[in-house]
Short mmCIF file of C-alpha atoms in Angstrom, two decimals:
data_model
loop_
_atom_site.label_atom_id
_atom_site.label_comp_id
_atom_site.label_asym_id
_atom_site.label_seq_id
_atom_site.Cartn_x
_atom_site.Cartn_y
_atom_site.Cartn_z
CA UNK O 478 -2.04 36.56 5.27
CA UNK O 479 0.91 37.70 7.25
CA UNK O 480 4.45 36.83 6.27
CA UNK O 481 4.78 34.59 9.35
CA UNK O 482 1.92 32.40 8.17
CA UNK O 483 3.43 32.22 4.70
CA UNK O 484 6.76 31.13 6.18
CA UNK O 485 5.02 28.45 8.27
CA UNK O 486 3.11 27.23 5.22
CA UNK O 487 6.33 27.10 3.20
CA UNK O 488 8.11 25.19 5.99
CA UNK O 489 5.20 22.74 6.19
CA UNK O 490 5.32 22.12 2.45
CA UNK O 491 9.09 21.55 2.61
CA UNK O 492 8.72 19.10 5.51
CA UNK O 493 6.01 17.13 3.72
CA UNK O 494 8.10 17.01 0.55
CA UNK O 495 11.12 15.77 2.51
CA UNK O 496 8.96 13.17 4.28
CA UNK O 497 7.59 11.76 1.01
CA UNK O 498 11.02 11.79 -0.62
CA UNK O 499 12.47 9.85 2.32
CA UNK O 500 9.58 7.38 2.11
CA UNK O 501 10.10 6.73 -1.59
CA UNK O 502 13.86 6.37 -1.06
CA UNK O 503 13.26 3.84 1.72
CA UNK O 504 10.80 1.83 -0.39
CA UNK O 505 13.27 1.71 -3.28
CA UNK O 506 16.02 0.66 -0.89
CA UNK O 507 13.87 -2.25 0.32
CA UNK O 508 13.03 -3.25 -3.25
CA UNK O 509 16.71 -3.33 -4.14
CA UNK O 510 17.42 -5.58 -1.15
CA UNK O 511 14.68 -7.97 -2.31
CA UNK O 512 16.17 -8.09 -5.80
CA UNK O 513 19.57 -8.91 -4.36
CA UNK O 514 18.12 -11.70 -2.26
CA UNK O 515 16.24 -13.03 -5.30
CA UNK O 516 19.53 -13.16 -7.21
CA UNK O 517 21.19 -14.92 -4.30
CA UNK O 518 18.36 -17.44 -4.13
CA UNK O 519 18.76 -18.12 -7.85
CA UNK O 520 22.48 -18.74 -7.38
CA UNK O 521 21.87 -21.00 -4.40
CA UNK O 522 19.21 -23.01 -6.23
CA UNK O 523 21.52 -23.41 -9.24
CA UNK O 524 24.29 -24.69 -6.97
CA UNK O 525 21.87 -27.11 -5.31
CA UNK O 526 20.80 -28.45 -8.71
CA UNK O 527 24.43 -29.02 -9.65
CA UNK O 528 25.06 -30.86 -6.38
CA UNK O 529 22.02 -33.09 -6.95
CA UNK O 530 23.18 -33.86 -10.50
CA UNK O 531 26.66 -34.77 -9.22
CA UNK O 532 25.14 -37.06 -6.58
CA UNK O 533 22.97 -38.81 -9.18
CA UNK O 534 25.96 -39.31 -11.49
CA UNK O 535 28.04 -40.77 -8.65
CA UNK O 536 25.17 -43.05 -7.66
CA UNK O 537 24.73 -44.30 -11.24
CA UNK O 538 28.48 -44.97 -11.58
CA UNK O 539 28.52 -47.20 -8.47
#
C-alpha cells in the first residue's frame, strides 16, 4: 500500500471515530434533558398534590 492510501485510511478511521463520539455525546445530552424534565414533572406533581390537599382542607372547614 502506498502512503497516500494509508493516510486516507487513517483519515477515514478518525472521521468515523469522531462521528461515533459525537453521536454518543448527543444521545447522552438528550438523556440528561429527559432526566431534568422528569425531575421537573415530579416537582410539579408534588405542588399539584399540595394544592389539592389545601383545597380539600378549605372545603372541609367550610
